[in-house]
Structure formats: structure tokens, C-alpha cells
Short mmCIF file of C-alpha atoms in Angstrom, two decimals:
data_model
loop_
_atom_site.label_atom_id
_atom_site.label_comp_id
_atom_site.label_asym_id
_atom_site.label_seq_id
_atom_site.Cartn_x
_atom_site.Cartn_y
_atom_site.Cartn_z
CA UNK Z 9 135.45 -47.69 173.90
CA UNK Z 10 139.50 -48.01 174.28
CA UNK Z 11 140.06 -51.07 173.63
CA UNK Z 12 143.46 -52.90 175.39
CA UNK Z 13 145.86 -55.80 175.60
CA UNK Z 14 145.80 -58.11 178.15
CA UNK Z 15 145.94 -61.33 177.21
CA UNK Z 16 145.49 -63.11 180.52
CA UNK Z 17 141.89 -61.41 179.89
CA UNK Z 18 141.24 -62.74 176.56
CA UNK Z 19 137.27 -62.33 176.42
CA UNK Z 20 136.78 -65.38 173.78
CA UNK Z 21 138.87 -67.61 176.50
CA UNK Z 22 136.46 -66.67 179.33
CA UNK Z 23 133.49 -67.75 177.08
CA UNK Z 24 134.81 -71.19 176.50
CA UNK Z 25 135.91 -71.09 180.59
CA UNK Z 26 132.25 -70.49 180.97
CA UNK Z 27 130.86 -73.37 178.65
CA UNK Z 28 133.46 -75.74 180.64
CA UNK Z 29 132.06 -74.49 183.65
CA UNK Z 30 128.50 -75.90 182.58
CA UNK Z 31 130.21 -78.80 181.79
CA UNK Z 32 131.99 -79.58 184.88
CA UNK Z 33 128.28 -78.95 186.75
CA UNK Z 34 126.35 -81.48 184.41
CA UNK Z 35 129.45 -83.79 185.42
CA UNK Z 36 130.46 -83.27 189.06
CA UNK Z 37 129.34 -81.86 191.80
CA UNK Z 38 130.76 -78.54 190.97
CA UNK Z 39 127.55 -77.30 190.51
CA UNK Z 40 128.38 -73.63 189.08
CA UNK Z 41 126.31 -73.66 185.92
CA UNK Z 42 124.18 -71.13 186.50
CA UNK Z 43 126.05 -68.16 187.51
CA UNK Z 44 128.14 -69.33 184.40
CA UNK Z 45 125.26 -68.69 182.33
CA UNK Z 46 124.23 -65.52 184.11
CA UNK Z 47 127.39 -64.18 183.08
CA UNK Z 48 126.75 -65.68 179.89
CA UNK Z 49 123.81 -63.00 179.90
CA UNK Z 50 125.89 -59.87 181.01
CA UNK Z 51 128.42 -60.52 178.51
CA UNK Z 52 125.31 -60.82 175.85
CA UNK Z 53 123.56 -57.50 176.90
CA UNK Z 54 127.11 -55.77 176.71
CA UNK Z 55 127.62 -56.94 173.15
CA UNK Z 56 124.43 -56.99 171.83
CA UNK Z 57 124.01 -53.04 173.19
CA UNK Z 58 127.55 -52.45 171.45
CA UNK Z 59 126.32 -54.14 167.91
CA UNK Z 60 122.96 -52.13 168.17
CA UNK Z 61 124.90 -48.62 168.45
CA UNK Z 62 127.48 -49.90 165.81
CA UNK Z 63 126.43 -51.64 163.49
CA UNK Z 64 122.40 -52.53 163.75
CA UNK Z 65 120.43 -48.88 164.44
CA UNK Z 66 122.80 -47.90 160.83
CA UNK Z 67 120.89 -50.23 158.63
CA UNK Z 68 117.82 -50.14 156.51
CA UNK Z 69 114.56 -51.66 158.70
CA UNK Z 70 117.42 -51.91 162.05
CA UNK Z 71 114.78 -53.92 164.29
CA UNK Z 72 114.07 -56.45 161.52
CA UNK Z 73 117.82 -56.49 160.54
CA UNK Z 74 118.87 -56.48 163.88
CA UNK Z 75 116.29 -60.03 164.57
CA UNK Z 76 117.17 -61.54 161.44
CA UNK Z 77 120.84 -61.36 161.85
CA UNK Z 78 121.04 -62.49 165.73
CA UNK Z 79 118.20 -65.94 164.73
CA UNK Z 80 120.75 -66.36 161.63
CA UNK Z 81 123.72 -66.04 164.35
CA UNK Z 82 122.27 -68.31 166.35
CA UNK Z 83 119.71 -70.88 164.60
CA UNK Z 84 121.69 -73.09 162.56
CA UNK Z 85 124.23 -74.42 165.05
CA UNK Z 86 121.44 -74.43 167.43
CA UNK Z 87 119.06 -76.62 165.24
CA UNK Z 88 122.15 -79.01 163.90
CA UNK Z 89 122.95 -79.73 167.64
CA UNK Z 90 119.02 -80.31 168.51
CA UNK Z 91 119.43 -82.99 166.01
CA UNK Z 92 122.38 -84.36 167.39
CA UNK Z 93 121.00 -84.54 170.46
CA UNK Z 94 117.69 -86.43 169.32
CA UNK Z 95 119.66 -88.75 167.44
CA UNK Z 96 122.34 -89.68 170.12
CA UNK Z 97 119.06 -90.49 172.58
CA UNK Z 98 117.06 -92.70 169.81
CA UNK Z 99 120.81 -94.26 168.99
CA UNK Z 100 121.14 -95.47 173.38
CA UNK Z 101 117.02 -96.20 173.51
CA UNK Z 102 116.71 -93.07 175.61
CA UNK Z 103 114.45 -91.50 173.24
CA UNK Z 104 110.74 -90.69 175.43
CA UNK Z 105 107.61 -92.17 174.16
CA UNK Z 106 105.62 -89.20 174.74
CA UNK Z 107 107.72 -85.78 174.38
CA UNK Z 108 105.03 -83.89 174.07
CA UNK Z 109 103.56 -81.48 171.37
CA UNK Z 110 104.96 -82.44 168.15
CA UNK Z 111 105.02 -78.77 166.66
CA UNK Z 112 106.60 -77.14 169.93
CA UNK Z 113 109.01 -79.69 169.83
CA UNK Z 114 110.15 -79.12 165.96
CA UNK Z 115 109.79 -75.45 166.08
CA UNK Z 116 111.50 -74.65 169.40
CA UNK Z 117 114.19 -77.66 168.44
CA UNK Z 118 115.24 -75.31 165.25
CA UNK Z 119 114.00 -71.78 166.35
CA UNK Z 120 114.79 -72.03 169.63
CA UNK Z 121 111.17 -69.94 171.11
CA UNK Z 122 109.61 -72.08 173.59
CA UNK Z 123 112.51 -74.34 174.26
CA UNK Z 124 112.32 -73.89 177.57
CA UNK Z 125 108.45 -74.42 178.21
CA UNK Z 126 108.70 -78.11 176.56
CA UNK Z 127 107.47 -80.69 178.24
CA UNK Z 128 110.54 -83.24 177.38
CA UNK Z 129 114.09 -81.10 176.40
CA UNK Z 130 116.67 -83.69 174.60
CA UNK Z 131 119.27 -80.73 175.05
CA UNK Z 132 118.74 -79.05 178.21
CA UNK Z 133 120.97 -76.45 177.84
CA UNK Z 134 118.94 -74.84 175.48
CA UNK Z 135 116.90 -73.48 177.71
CA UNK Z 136 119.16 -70.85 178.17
CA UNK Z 137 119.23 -69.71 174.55
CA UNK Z 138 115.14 -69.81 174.60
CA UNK Z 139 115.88 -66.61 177.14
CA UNK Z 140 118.95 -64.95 174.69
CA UNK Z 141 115.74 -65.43 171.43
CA UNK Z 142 113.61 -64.09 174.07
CA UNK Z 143 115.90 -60.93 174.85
CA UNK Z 144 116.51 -60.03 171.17
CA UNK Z 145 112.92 -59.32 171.01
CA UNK Z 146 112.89 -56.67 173.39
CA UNK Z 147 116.55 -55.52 173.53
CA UNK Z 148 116.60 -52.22 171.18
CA UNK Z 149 113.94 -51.01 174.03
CA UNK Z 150 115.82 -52.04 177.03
CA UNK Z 151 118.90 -50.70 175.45
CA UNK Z 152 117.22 -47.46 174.30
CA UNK Z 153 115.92 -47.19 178.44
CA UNK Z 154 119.38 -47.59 179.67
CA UNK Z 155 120.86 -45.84 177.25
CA UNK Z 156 118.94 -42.61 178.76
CA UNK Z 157 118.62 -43.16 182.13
CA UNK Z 158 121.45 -45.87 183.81
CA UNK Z 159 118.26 -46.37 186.49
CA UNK Z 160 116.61 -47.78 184.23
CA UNK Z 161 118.27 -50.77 185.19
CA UNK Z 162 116.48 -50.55 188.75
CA UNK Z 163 113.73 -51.37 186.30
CA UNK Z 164 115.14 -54.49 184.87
CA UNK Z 165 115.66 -55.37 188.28
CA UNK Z 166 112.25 -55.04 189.69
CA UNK Z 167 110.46 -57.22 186.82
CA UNK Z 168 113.29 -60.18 187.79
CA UNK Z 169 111.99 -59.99 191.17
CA UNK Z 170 108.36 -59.94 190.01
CA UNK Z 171 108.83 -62.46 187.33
CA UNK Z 172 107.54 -64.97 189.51
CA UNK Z 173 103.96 -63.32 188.94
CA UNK Z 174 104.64 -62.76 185.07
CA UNK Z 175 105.38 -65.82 183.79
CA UNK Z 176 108.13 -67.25 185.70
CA UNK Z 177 111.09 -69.29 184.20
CA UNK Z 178 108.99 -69.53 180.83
CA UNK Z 179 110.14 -66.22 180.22
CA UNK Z 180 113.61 -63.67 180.22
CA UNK Z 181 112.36 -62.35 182.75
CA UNK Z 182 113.88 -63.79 185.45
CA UNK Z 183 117.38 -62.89 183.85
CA UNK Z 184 116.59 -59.73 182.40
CA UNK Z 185 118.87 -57.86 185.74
CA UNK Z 186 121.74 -59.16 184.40
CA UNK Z 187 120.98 -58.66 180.55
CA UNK Z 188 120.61 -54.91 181.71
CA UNK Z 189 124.00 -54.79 183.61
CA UNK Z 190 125.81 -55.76 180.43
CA UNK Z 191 123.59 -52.90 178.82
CA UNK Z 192 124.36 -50.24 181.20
CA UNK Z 193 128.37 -51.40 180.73
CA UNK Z 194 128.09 -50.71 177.38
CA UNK Z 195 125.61 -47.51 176.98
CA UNK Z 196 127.32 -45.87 179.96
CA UNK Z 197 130.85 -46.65 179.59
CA UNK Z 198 130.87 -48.49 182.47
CA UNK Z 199 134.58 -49.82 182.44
CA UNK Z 200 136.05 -51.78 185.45
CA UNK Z 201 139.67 -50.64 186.09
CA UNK Z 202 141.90 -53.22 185.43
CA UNK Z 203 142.30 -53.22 189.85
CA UNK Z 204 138.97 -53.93 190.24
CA UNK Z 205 138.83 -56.70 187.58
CA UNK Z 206 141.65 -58.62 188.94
CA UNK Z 207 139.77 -58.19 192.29
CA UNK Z 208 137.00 -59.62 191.25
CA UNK Z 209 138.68 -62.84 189.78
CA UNK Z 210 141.12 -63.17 193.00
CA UNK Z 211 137.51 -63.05 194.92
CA UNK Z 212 135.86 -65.31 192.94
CA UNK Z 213 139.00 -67.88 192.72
CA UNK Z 214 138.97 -67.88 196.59
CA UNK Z 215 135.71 -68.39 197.16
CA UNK Z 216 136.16 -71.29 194.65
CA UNK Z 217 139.20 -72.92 196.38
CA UNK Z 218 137.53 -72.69 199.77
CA UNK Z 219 134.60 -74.68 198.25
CA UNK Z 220 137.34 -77.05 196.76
CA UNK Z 221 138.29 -77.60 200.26
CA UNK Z 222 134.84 -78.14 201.67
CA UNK Z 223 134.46 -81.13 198.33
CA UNK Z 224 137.98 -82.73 199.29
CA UNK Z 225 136.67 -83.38 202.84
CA UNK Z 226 133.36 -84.37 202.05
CA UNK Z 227 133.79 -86.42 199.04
CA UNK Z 228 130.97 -88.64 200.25
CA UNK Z 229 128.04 -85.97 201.93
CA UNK Z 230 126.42 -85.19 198.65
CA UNK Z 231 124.96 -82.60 200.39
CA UNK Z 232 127.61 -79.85 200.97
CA UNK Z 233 127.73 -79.16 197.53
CA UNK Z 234 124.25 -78.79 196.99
CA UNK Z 235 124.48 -75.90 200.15
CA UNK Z 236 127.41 -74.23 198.97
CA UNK Z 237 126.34 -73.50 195.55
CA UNK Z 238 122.71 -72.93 195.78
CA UNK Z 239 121.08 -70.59 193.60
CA UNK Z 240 122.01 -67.68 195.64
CA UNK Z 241 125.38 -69.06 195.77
CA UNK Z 242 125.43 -68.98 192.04
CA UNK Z 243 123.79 -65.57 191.96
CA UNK Z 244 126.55 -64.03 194.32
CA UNK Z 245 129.29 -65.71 192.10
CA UNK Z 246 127.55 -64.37 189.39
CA UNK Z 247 127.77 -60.88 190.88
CA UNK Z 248 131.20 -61.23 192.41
CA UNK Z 249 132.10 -61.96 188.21
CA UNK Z 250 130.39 -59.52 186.55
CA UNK Z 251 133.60 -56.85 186.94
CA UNK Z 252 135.95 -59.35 185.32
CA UNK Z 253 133.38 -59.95 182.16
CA UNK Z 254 133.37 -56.22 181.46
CA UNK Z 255 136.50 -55.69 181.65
CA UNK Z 256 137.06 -58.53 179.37
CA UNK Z 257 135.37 -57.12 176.39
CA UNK Z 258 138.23 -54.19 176.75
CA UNK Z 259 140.67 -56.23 175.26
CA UNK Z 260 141.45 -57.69 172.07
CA UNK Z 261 140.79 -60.54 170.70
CA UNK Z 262 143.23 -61.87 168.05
CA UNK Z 263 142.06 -65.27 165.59
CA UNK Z 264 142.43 -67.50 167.72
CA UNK Z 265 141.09 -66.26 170.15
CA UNK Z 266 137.59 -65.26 168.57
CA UNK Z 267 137.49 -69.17 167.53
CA UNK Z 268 138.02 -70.27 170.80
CA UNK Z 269 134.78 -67.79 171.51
CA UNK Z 270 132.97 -69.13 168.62
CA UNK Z 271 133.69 -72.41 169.34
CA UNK Z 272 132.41 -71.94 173.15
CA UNK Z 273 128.36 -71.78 171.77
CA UNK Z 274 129.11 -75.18 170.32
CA UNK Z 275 130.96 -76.74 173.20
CA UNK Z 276 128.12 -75.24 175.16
CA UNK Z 277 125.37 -76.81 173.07
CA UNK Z 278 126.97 -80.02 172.37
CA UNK Z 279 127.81 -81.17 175.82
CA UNK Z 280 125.19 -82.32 177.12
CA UNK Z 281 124.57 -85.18 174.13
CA UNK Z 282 127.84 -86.25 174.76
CA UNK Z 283 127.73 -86.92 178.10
CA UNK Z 284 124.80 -88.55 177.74
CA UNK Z 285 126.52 -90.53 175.04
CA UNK Z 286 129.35 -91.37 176.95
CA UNK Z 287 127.88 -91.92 180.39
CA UNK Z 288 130.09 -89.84 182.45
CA UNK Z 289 127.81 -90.26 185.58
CA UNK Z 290 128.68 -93.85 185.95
CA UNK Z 291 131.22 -95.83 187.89
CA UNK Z 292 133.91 -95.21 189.99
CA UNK Z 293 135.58 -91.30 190.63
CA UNK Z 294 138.63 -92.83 188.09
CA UNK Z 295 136.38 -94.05 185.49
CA UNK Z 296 134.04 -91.26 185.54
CA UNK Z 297 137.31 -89.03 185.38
CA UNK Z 298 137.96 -91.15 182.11
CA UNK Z 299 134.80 -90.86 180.42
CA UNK Z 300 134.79 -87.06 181.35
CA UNK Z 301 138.37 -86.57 179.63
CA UNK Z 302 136.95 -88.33 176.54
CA UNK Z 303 134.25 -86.77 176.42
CA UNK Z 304 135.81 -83.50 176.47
CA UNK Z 305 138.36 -84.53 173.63
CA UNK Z 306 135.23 -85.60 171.45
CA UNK Z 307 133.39 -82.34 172.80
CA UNK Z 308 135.90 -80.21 171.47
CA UNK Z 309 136.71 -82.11 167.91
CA UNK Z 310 133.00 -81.70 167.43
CA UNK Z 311 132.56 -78.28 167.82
CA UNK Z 312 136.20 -77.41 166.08
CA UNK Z 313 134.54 -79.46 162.96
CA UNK Z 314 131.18 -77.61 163.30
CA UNK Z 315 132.90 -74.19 164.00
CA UNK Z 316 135.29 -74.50 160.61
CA UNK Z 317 132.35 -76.42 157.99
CA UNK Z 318 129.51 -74.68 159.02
CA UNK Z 319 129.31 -71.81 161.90
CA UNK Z 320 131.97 -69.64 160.33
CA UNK Z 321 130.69 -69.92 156.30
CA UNK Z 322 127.65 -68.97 157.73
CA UNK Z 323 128.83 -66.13 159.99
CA UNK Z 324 130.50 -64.82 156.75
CA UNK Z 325 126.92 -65.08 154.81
CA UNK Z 326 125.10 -63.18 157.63
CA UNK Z 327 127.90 -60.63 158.06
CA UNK Z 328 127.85 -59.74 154.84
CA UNK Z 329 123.71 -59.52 154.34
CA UNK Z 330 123.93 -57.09 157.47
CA UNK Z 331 126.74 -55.31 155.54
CA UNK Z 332 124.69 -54.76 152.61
CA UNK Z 333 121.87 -53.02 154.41
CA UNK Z 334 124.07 -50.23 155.89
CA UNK Z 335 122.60 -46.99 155.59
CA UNK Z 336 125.05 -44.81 152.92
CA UNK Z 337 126.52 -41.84 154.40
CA UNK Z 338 124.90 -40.00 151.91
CA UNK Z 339 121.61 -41.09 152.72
CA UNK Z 340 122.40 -40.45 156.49
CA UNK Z 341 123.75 -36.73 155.60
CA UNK Z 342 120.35 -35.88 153.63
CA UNK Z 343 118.07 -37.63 156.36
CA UNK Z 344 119.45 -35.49 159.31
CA UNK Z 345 119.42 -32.29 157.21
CA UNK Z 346 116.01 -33.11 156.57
CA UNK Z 347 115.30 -33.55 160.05
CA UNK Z 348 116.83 -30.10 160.83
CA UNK Z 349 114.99 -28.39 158.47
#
């Protein structure tokens, strides 16, 4: 893959526009969360597909390095910010009496499986990374589909609609179109051209504005919002998107921009405590504008602190674990003469 320079497409800068954009739909009515996290899952598939072909299907025991180092990648940060949340609701008496099994609860809180079949979430944005746990599982085999046959992704398509009968929102299923995309970008070559990219944006901006419009004039019928973005709403945004995420991962990405990426998981995960915290929700449009700014000021301290003292140490740990269970090239030279013999 070539990669480019365009900085106005910095990929780690879309991540953390995608966080904010769960943000602003947990506190407005700007309710474009989910194709924000449906992105969030073409983006994945693309890079995960990319890391497999890279990096993971050259090491020693791939599938088991390849689970170990994504739950490492994604665990810790997870878990610290479960605890956050739990303590920020037992600290404002929002705690519930009865949140249901005590072991799902624990387990999913720090391994993430299951999160998003508990009865009671304290972080309900983790539901989201209960389907990325759930994709790792299966992605070397969705990726190893794709990777022969681009309809393959017809498949991935066909168990989202039938997810419904298999388990519903419980499992990736639901998602797993869109985790496919990003692995059919990446297996394929699939690059937008950089025409078609800014397309896509200009499309997606003026669908947004005209929306902005419809919210100016209708500050008070709660309703409109609710019918402009519906779920198919967020699904066509999602869609209309997808061209601009791809051709995202073209470019580079300099420091600061892969912390701004990094720091985007946190920001994504943290949020919702701290609106909680805060109250955002309540009062007037000014004070609730107030709260919101705060919050994102303490949102993005947080996960700046958690990024530098513990995400990035970590990442740096992990990174080199996976390093050390590269296959030699030696060891890769004797294997395929083997083979050939």
C-alpha cells in the first residue's frame, strides 16, 4: 500500500472526530453515534486485516499471538475505565442495587466478552468493544475469505441481515458488513481516489448542515432529530463515510498525530462517566453548553494522563512481546523449501 500526505486526512484525527461524535450524541440531540461507531468498525477490519498480513500470520502460534496481542491492546485501558466508571456512579449514589450476575459483571468489566449482554452496563459504550473482542475471534477467517474471493463480503452481509435469527445484538454479527468492508479495503487494495474521498466528506458535511438547519428551527420538537438520524439514517451516513475512512489510512500519520488516535479509545471510553459526573443533561441550553465544555476539558486531560502513564508503556510491552515471536527469515526460507520439496 502507497502510503501519502495529506494532512487534512490525518487518519488518527478522524478517530478522535469519531469519539467526539459519540460524545456530542450522548450530549445533544445530534444523535450520530452509531454510524460513528460503524465506521469505527471499517476502520478496525482495514487495520486489523493489514496487521494480520504484516505483522501477525509471521509469528510463532499467529492466531494465539494475534488474540493475545489485540486483548493486551485493548484490556487494560478498557478495565481501568470500567473502574472509573463504577466508582464515579457509587461516588453520585447512582450505583444499582441489583446489577446483575456478579461474575459477568467482573469478567466482562475487565475482559470485555459479554459486555454487551449485561443486564446493568456502568459504561455503555462498551458495548461496542464487546463486538471488536468478538471480531478478533473470528477475523483471521473472515480475512482469509475475503482475502480470496472480494464476494465473500456478500457473505458478511447476509449473516448481518440474518443476525436477527442468530443471536441478535448479543453478538458481531449485526456489524460484521462493515468489519468486512474494511477487510476487503485492505486484502483487495481497495483505495478511494483522493476525488472520491473528498466526495464523500463534502456529501456527508451537507447532509450534516441540512440537518443543522432542520435542529436550528426546531429547537423545541424533540422529535425531528429522532427522524432524521434514525438507524438507517446512521447506516446511510455510515455508508456515505466509508470512502473517506479508507482513504484515510493512505496517509501518514506523524507523533502527534498517532496520540491523538491513541488517545481517541480513551476519550471514547471515558466519556460517558464524565458526563454522568458532570451532569451535562441538565439545565438550560447555556448551562448544559457549560458543563459540556468542561466536561470535554476534563475528558481530554484524562485520557492525555492515561494515554502517557499507562496506554503507551504498555503498547511498548506488547509491541515488543509480538516482536519477539517473529518467525526468523531463516526459519521461513527452510519451511517453504520444505514445503516445495
Amino acid at each position: 500500500m502507497s502510503v501519502t500526505t495529506d494532512k487534512f486526512a490525518a487518519p488518527g484525527a478522524l478517530r478522535m472526530a469519531l469519539a467526539f461524535s459519540v460524545f456530542l450524541h450522548h450530549t445533544t440531540k445530534f444523535n450520530l453515534g452509531m454510524s460513528a461507531v460503524l465506521i469505527f468498525f471499517v476502520l478496525s477490519g482495514y487495520w486489523v486485516a493489514t496487521m494480520w498480513a504484516k505483522t501477525y500470520s509471521q509469528t510463532n502460534w499467529s492466531y494465539f499471538t494475534f488474540l493475545v496481542s489485540r486483548v493486551w491492546r485493548v484490556t487494560p485501558v478498557f478495565a481501568l475505565c470500567s473502574a472509573i466508571a463504577w466508582a464515579l456512579l457509587w461516588w453520585r449514589g447512582g450505583a444499582p442495587d441489583d446489577a446483575g450476575r456478579l461474575m459477568h459483571q467482573l469478567f466482562s468489566n475487565v475482559m470485555i466478552l459479554g459486555y454487551n449482554s449485561l443486564s446493568y452496563q456502568a459504561n455503555v459504550p462498551g458495548w461496542s468493544l464487546d463486538m471488536e473482542v468478538q471480531f478478533y475471534l473470528v477475523a483471521p477467517l473472515v480475512i482469509f475469505l475475503i482475502s480470496r474471493n472480494l464476494y465473500a463480503v456478500l457473505g458478511c452481509v447476509a449473516l448481518s441481515l440474518f443476525a436477527p435469527k442468530l443471536g441478535g445484538s448479543s453478538t458481531v454479527l449485526p456489524f460484521l458488513y462493515f468489519f468486512g468492508i474494511g477487510v476487503a479495503a485492505a486484502t483487495h487494495d481497495l483505495r478511494p481516489s483522493r476525488r472520491l474521498a473528498y466526495a464523500s466528506l463534502a456529501a456527508s458535511f451537507a447532509l450534516l448542515f441540512a440537518y443543522g438547519l432542520v435542529f436550528v428551527t426546531n429547537l423545541d420538537a424533540t422529535q425531528t432529530a429522532a427522524v432524521a438520524f434514525s438507524s438507517k439514517a446512521n447506516l446511510f451516513i455510515a455508508v456515505m463515510m466509508t470512502p473517506w475512512a479508507i482513504y484515510t489510512t493512505q496517509q501518514a500519520s506523524g507523533a502527534t498525530d498517532r496520540m491523538v488516535g491513541d488517545m481517541s479509545y480513551i476519550f471514547y471510553l471515558l466519556h460517558w462517566s464524565v458526563i454522568g459526573a458532570i451532569g451535562t443533561g441538565e439545565g438550560s441550553y447555556m448551562d448544559r453548553l457549560l458543563l459540556s465544555a468542561e466536561a470535554i476539558a476534563i475528558i481530554l486531560a484524562g485520557s492525555y494522563l492515561i494515554w502517557r502513564l499507562i496506554d503507551r508503556p504498555i503498547g511498548k510491552l506488547r509491541a515488543a512481546w509480538v516482536s519477539g515471536r517473529h518467525i526468523s527469515v531463516e526459519r521461513m526460507g527452510a519451511a517453504q523449501a520444505a514445503a516445495a520439496a
